[in-house]
Coordinates of C-alpha atoms and ligand atoms in Angstrom, one line a residue:
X1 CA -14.9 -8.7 -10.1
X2 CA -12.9 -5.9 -9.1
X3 CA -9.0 -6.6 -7.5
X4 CA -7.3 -4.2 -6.3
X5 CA -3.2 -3.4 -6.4
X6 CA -1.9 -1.2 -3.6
X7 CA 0.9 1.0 -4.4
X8 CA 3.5 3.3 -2.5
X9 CA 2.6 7.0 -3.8
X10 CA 5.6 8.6 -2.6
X11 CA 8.7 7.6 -1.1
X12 CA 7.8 3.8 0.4
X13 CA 7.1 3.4 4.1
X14 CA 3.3 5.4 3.8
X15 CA 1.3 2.6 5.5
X16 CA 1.4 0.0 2.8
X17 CA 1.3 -2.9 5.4
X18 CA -1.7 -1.7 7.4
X19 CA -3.8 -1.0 4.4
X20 CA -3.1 -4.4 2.6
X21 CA -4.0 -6.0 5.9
X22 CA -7.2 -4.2 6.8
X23 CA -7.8 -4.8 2.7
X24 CA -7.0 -8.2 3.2
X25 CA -10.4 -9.0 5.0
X26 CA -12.1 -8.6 1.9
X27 CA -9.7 -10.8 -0.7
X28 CA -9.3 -14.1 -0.9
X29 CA -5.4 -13.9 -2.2
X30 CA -2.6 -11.6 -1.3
X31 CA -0.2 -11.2 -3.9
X32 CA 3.6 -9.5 -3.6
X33 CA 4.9 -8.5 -7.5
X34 CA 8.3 -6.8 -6.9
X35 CA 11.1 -6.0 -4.3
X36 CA 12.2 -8.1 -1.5
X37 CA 12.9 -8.4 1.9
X38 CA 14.4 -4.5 1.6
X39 CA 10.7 -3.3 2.1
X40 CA 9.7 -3.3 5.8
X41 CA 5.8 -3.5 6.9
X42 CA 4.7 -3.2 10.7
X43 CA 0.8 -4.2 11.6
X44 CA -0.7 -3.6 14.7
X45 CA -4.1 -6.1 15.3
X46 CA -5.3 -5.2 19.2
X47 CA -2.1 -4.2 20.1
X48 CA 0.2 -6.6 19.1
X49 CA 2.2 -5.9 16.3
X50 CA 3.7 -7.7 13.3
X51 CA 6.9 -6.9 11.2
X52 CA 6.7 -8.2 7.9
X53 CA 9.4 -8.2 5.0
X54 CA 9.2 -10.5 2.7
X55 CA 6.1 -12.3 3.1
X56 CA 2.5 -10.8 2.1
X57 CA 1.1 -9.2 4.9
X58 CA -1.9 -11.1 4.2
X59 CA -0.2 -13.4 5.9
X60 CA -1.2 -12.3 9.6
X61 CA -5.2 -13.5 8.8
X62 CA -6.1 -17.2 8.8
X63 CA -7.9 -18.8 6.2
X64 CA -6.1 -16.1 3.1
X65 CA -3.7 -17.6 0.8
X66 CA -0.7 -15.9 0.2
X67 CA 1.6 -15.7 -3.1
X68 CA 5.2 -14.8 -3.8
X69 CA 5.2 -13.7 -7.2
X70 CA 8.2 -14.1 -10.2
X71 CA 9.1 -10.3 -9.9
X72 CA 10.1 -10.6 -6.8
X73 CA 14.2 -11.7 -5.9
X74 CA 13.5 -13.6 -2.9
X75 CA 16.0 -14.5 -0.3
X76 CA 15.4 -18.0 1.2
X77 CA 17.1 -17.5 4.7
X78 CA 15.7 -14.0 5.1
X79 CA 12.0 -16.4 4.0
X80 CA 12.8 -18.7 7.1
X81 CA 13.7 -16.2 9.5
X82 CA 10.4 -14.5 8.9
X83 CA 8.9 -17.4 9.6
X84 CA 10.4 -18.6 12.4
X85 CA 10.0 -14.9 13.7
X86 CA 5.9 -15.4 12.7
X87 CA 5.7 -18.7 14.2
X88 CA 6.9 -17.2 17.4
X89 CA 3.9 -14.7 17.7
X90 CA 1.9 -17.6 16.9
X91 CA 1.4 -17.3 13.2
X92 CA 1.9 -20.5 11.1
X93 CA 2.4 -19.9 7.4
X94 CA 3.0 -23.5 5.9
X95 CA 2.7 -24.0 2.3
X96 CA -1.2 -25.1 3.0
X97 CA -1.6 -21.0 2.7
X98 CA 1.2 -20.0 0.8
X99 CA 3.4 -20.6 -2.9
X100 CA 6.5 -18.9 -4.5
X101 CA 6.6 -18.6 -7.8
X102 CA 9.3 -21.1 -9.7
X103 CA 10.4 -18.2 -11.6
X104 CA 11.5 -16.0 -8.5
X105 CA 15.4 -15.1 -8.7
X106 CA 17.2 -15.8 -5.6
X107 CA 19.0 -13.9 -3.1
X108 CA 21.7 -15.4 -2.0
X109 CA 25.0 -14.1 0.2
X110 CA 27.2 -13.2 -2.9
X111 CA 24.3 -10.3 -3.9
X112 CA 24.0 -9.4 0.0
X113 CA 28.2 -8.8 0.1
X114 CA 28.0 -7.2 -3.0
X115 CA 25.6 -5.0 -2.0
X116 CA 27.0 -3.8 1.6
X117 CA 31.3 -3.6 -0.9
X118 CA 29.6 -1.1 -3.3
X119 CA 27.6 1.0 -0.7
X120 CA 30.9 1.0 1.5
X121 CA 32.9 2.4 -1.6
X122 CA 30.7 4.8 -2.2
X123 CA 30.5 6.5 1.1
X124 CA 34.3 7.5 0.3
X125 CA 33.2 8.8 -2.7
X126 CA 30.0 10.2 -2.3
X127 CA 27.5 8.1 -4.5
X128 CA 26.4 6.8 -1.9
X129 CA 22.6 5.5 -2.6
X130 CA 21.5 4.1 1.0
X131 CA 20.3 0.5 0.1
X132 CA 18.8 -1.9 2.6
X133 CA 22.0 -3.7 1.9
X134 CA 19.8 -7.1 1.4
X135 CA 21.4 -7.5 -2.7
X136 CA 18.4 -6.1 -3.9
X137 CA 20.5 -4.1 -6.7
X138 CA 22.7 -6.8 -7.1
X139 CA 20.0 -9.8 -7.2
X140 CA 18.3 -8.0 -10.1
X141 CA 21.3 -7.4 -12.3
X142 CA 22.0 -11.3 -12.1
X143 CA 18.3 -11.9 -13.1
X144 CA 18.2 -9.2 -15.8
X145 CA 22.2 -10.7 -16.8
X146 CA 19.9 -13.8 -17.0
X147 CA 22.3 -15.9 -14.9
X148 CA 20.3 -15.9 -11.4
X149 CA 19.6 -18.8 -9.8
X150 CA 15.8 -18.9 -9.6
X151 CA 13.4 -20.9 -7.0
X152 CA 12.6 -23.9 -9.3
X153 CA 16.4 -24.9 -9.3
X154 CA 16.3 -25.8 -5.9
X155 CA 14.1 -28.7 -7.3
X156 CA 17.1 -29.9 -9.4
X157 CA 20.2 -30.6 -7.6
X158 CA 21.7 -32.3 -11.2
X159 CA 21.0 -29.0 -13.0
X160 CA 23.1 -26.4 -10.2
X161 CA 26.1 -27.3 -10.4
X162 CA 26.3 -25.8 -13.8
X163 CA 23.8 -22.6 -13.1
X164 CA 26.1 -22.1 -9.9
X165 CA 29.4 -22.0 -12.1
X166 CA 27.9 -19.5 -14.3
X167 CA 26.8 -17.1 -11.5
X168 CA 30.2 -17.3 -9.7
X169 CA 32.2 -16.8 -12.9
X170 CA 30.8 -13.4 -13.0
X171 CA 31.0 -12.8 -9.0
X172 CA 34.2 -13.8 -8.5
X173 CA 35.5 -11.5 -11.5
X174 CA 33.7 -8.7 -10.1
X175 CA 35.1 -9.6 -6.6
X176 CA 38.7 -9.7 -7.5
X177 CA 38.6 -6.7 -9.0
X178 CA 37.5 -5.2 -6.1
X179 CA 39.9 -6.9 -3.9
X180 CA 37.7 -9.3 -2.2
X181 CA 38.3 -13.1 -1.4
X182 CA 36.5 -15.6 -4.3
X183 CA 33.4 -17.9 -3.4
X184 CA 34.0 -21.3 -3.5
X185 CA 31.5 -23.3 -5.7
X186 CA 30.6 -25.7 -2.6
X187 CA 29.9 -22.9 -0.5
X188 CA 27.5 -21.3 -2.4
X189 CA 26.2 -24.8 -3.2
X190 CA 26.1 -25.5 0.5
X191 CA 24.4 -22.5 0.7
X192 CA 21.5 -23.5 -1.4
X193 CA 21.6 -27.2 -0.1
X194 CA 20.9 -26.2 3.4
X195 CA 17.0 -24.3 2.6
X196 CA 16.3 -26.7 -0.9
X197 CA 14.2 -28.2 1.5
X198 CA 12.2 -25.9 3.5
X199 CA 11.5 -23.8 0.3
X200 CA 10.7 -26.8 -2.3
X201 CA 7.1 -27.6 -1.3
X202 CA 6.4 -24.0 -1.3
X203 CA 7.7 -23.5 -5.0
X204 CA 4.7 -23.2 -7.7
X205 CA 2.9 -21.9 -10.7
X206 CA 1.7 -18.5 -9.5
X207 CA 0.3 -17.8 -12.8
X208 CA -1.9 -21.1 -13.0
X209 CA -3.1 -20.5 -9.6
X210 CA -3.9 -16.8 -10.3
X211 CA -5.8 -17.8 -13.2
X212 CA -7.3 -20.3 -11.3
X213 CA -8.6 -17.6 -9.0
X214 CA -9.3 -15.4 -11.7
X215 CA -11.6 -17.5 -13.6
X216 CA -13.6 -18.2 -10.1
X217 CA -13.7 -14.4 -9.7
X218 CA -12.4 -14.5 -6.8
X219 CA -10.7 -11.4 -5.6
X220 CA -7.3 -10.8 -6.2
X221 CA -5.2 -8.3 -3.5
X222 CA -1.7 -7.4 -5.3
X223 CA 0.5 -6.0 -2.6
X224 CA 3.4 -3.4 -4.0
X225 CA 6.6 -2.3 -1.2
X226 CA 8.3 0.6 -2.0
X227 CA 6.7 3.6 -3.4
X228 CA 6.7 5.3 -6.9
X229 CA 9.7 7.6 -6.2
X230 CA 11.5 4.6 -5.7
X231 CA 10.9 3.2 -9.0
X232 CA 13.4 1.9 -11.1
X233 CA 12.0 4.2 -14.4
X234 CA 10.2 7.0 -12.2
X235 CA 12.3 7.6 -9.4
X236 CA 14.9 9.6 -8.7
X237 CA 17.4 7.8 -10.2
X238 CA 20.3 6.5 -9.0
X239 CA 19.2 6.9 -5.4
X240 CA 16.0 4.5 -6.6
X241 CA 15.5 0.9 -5.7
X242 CA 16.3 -2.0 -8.6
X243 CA 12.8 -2.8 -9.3
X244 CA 9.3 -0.7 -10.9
X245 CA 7.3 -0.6 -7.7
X246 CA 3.9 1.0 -9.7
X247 CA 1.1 -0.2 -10.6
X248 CA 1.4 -1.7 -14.3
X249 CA 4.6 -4.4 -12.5
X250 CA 1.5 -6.4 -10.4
X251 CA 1.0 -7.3 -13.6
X252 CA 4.0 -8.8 -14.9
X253 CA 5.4 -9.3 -11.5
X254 CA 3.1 -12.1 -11.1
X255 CA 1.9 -13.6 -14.1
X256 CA -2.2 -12.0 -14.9
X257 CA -2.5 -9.6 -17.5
X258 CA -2.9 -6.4 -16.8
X259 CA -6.8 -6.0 -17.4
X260 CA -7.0 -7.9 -14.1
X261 CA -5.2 -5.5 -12.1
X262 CA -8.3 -3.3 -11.6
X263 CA -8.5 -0.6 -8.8
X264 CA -5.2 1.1 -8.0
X265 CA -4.9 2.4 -4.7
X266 CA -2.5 4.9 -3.9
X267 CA -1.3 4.8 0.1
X268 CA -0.4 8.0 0.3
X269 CA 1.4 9.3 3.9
X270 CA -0.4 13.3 5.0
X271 CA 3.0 14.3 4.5
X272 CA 6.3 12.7 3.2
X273 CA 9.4 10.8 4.3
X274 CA 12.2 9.3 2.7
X275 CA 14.9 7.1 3.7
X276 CA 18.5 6.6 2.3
X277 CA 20.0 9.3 0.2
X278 CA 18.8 11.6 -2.7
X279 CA 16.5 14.6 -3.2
X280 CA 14.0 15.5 -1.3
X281 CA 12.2 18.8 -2.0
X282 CA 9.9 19.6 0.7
X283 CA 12.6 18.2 3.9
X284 CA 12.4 19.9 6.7
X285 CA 15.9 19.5 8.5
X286 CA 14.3 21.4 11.3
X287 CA 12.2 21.3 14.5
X288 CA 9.5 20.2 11.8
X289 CA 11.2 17.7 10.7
X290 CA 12.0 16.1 14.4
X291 CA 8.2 16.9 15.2
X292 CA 7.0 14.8 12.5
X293 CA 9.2 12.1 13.4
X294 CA 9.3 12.0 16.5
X295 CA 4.9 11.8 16.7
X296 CA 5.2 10.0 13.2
X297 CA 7.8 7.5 15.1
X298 CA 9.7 7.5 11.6
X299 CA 12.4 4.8 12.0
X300 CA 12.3 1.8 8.9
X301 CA 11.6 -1.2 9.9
X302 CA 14.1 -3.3 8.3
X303 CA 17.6 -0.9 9.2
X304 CA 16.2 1.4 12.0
X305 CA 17.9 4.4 10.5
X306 CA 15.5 7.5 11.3
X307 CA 13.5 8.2 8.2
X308 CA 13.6 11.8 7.2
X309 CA 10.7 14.0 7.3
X310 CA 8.7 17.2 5.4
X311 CA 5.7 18.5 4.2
X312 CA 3.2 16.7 2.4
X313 CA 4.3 17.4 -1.5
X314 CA 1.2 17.4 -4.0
X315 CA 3.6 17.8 -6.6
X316 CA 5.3 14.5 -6.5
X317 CA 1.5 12.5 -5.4
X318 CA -0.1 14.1 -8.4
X319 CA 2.7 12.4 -10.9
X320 CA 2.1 9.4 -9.1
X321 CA -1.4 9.4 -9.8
X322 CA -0.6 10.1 -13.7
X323 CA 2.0 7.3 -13.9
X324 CA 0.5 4.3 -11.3
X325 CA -3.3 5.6 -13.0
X326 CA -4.4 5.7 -9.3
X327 CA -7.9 4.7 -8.9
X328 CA -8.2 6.2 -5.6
X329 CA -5.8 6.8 -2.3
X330 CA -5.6 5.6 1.2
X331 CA -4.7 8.8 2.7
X332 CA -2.5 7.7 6.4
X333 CA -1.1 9.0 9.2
X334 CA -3.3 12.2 9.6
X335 CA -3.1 11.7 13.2
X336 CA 0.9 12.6 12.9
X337 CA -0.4 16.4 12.2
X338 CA -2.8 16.5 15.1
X339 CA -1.9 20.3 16.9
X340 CA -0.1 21.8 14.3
X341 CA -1.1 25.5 14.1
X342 CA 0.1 26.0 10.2
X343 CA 0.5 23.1 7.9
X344 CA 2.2 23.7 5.1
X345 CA 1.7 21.9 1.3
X346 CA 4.2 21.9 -1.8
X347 CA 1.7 22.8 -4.6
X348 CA 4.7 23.6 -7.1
X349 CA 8.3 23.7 -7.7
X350 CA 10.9 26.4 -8.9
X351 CA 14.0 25.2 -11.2
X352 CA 16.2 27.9 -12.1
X353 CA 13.8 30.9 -11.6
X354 CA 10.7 29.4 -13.3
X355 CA 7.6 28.1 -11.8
X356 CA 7.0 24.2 -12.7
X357 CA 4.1 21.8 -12.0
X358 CA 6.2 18.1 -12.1
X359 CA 9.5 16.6 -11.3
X360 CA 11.7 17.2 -13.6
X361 CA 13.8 13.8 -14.5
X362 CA 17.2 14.6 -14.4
X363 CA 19.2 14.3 -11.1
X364 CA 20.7 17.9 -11.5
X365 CA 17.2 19.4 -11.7
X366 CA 15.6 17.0 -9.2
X367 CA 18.6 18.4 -6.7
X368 CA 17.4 21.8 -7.5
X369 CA 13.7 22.4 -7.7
X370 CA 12.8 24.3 -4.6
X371 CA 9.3 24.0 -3.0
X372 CA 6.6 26.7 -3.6
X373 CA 4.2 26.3 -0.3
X374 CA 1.1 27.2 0.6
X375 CA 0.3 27.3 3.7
X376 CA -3.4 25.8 5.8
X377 CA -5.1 26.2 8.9
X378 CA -4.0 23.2 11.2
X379 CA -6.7 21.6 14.0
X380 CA -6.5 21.3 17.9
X381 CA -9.0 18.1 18.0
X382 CA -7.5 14.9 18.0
X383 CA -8.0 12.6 15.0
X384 CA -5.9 9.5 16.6
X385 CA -8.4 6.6 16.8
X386 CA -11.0 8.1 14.2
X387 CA -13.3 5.5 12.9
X388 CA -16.2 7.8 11.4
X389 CA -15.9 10.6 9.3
X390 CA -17.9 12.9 11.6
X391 CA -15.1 12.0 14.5
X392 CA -12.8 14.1 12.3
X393 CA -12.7 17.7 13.3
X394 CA -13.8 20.4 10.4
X395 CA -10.1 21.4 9.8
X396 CA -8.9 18.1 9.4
X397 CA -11.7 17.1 6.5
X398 CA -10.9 20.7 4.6
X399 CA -7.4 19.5 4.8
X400 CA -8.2 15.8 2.7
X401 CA -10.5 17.8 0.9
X402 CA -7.3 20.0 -0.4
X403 CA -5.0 17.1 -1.1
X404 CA -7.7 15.3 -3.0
X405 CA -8.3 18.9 -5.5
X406 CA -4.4 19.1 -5.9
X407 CA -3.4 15.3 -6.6
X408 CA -6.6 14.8 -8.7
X409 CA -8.0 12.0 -7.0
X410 CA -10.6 10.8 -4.4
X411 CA -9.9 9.4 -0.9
X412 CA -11.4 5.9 -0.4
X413 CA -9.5 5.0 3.0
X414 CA -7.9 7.4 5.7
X415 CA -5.8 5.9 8.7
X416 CA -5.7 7.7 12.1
X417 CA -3.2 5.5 13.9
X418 CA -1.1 2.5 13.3
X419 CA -4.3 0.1 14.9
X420 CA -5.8 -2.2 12.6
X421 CA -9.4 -1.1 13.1
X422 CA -8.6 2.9 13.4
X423 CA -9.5 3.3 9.6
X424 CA -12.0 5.0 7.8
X425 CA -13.7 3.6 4.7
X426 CA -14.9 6.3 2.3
X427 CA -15.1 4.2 -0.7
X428 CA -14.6 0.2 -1.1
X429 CA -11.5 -0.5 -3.6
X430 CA -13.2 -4.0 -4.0
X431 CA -16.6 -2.9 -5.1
X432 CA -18.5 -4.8 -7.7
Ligands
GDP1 P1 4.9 0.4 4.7 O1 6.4 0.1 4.4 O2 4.3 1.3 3.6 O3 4.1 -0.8 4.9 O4 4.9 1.3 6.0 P2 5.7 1.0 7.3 O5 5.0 -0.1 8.1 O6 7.2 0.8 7.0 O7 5.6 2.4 8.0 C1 4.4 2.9 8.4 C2 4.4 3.1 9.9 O8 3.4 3.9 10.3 C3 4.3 1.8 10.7 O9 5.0 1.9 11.9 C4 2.8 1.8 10.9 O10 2.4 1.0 12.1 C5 2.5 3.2 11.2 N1 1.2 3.7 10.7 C6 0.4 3.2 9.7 N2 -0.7 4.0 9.5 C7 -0.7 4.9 10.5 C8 -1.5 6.0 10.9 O11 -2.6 6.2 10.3 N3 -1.1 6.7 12.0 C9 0.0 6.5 12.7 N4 0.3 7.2 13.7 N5 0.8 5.5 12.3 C10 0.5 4.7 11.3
IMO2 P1 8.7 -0.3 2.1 O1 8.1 -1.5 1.3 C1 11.5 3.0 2.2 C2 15.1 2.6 -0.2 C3 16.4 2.5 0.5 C4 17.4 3.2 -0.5 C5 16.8 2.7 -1.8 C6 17.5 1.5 -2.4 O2 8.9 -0.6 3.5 O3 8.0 0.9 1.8 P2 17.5 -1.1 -1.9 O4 17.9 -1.8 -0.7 O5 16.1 -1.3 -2.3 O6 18.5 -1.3 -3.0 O7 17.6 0.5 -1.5 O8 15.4 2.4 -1.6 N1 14.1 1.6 0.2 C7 13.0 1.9 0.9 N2 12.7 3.0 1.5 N3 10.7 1.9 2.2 C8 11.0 0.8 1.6 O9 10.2 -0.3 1.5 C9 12.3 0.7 0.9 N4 12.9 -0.3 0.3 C10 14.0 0.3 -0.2 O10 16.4 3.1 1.8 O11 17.2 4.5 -0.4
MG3 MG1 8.2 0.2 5.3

């Protein structure tokens, strides 16, 4: 039995949501592996649409179980908002259809003040990274410090106290030396008093169940946020996110070893965005730029700052391939480049006068490459609302057909609009 992961080729926000949800049809679980409530996923099913965060976005179909796995740090008030917010549009997610695992480190308001003190500090000085300001960074240092407070705790009110002490020992160090007020130990207890309930019948064994599922062969969908360039390893670090967001984490991130990840699909966007700080080689701070936003309606979903835009870069997709071992790629928001007359491709970089084929780690280099471009026929025919292949128009095909030679890997899905059902299949990720 085949189960897929779905991955972020490039900078997050390609379409991850919509994929996983259209995917989500055909698997019987939905599985989240890393990040938090920073990642931010819109669906739109007939019209209506969903913003998702934290919880799978599995979630939106009846009758699919859900699951919150350990490498994820998981923030229980942002958790109830999103379901309140669900329940609103009529979308119940009790713990009949979802579980978090007991070994998920917690978000709580120290990580999210810490977070927003440190990315205030640094605008003054210029390091300046961009976060979600959710205590993403901050969460996984405590876990990683191995003094989080993890979701199994809530189950023990005797045993807090003590794991609460230890955590604010170290915040409250960190916080006077920054100048800011302590935290009292009952308000952080407080804190985690007033949602022990609402989580605690949630709270299980991910990996049993998995394994359960496993065993059955039933098919397993492991949903990443973020996007390789984000990764903690093979990003462009520092302006990165605090977790690896490729493939080989579904892995770890949830408790199944790795020969059950299976089919790695790469959502790729038909050209590139990024949001927060840090390079950025193919950018176009230009009428480009504003035209891809503006038909690309680039704004993120969880801070509404505008996402900035440039040219696909097969550069950066191709490494991504290499280090995710991408199976195959949902290619998205092709639609975005309906009109163009030129569209332009990065197929190279150049560091200091020489011609190179990858991204060079270091942050100097990374700020320096410069994008070699070659430069493609665009198409007049629409290819919004495309459901067939043979609705694309012959430009628009030659186009995929280019991006599949240059990254080194096939197509299996293309989106033409942000509509559930406006999605081609060219090859089933869960075939047997
Ligand atoms: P994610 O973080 O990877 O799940 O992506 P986001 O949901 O943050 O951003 C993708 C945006 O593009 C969302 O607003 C989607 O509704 C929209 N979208 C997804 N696929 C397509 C597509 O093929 N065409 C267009 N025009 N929009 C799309
Ligand atoms: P989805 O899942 C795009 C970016 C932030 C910032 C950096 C670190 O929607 O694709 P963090 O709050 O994680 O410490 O911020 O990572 N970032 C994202 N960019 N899409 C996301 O998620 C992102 N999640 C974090 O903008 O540059
Ligand atoms: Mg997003």
């Amino acid at each position: 039995m085949t189960n897929v992961v779905v991955i972020g080729s490039q900078w997050g926000d390609e379409g991850k949501g919509k994929i996983v949800d259209w995917l989500s049809e055909r698997a019987d679980v939905v599985v989240r592996f890393q990040g938090g409530h920073n990642a931010g996923h819109t669906l739109v099913i007939d019209g209506v649409s969903y913003k998702l965060s934290l919880l799978p976005s599995g979630v939106v179909r009846e009758g699919k179980f859900s699951l919150i796995g350990n490498g994820v740090v998981f923030d229980p008030h942002a958790f109830v908002a999103e379901l309140e917010r669900l329940a609103e549009k009529g979308v119940t997610v009790g713990p009949d259809r979802l579980r978090i695992a007991e070994n998920t480190a917690l978000i709580l308001s120290v990580h999210r003040e810490l977070d927003g003190i440190r990315e205030d500090a640094a605008s003054n000085s210029g390091t300046k990274i961009g976060t979600t300001r959710r205590g993403i960074g901050p969460a996984y240092e405590d876990k990683v410090g191995r003094r989080a407070i993890r979701a199994m705790d809530l189950k023990n009110m005797e045993t807090l106290p003590a794991k609460v002490d230890r955590l604010l020992t170290h915040h409250n160090a960190l916080r006077r030396g920054l100048g800011y007020e302590e935290v009292a130990h009952e308000t952080l207890m407080d804190e985690l008093q007033s949602v022990a309930e609402t989580i605690v019948p949630y709270i299980d064994r991910v990996w049993k169940i998995l394994d359960d599922y496993r065993r059955r062969g039933a098919r397993i969908l492991f949903e990443g946020a973020q996007g390789t360039l984000l990764d903690i390893d093979h990003g462009t670090y520092p302006f990165v996110t605090s977790s690896n967001t490729t493939a080989g984490q579904a892995a770890t991130g949830s408790g199944i070893g790795p020969g059950s990840v299976g089919y790695v699909l790469g959502i790729t966007k038909a050209y590139t965005t990024r949001v927060g700080e840090g390079p950025f080689p193919t950018e176009q701070d230009n009428d480009i730029g504003q035209f891809l936003g503006e038909r690309g309606y680039e704004f993120g979903t969880v801070t509404g700052r505008k996402r900035r835009c440039g040219w696909f870069d097969a550069v950066l997709v191709r490494q991504a391939v290499a280090i995710n071992g991408i199976t195959g790629i949902a290619l998205t928001k092709l639609d975005v480049l309906d009109g163009l007359d030129e569209i332009r491709i990065c197929v190279g970089y150049k560091l200091d006068g020489e011609e190179i084929d990858y991204l060079p780690a270091s942050q100097g280099a990374q700020a320096r490459v410069e994008a070699i471009y070659e430069t493609v026929e665009g198409w007049k025919a629409t290819t919004a609302g495309a459901r067939t292949w043979n609705d694309l128009p012959a430009q628009a095909v030659k186009y995929v057909r280019h991006i599949e030679e240059l990254i080194g890997a096939p197509v299996a899905l293309l989106s033409t609009s942000p509509e559930r059902d406006d999605t081609i299949l060219v090859t089933d990720p869960f075939h047997d």
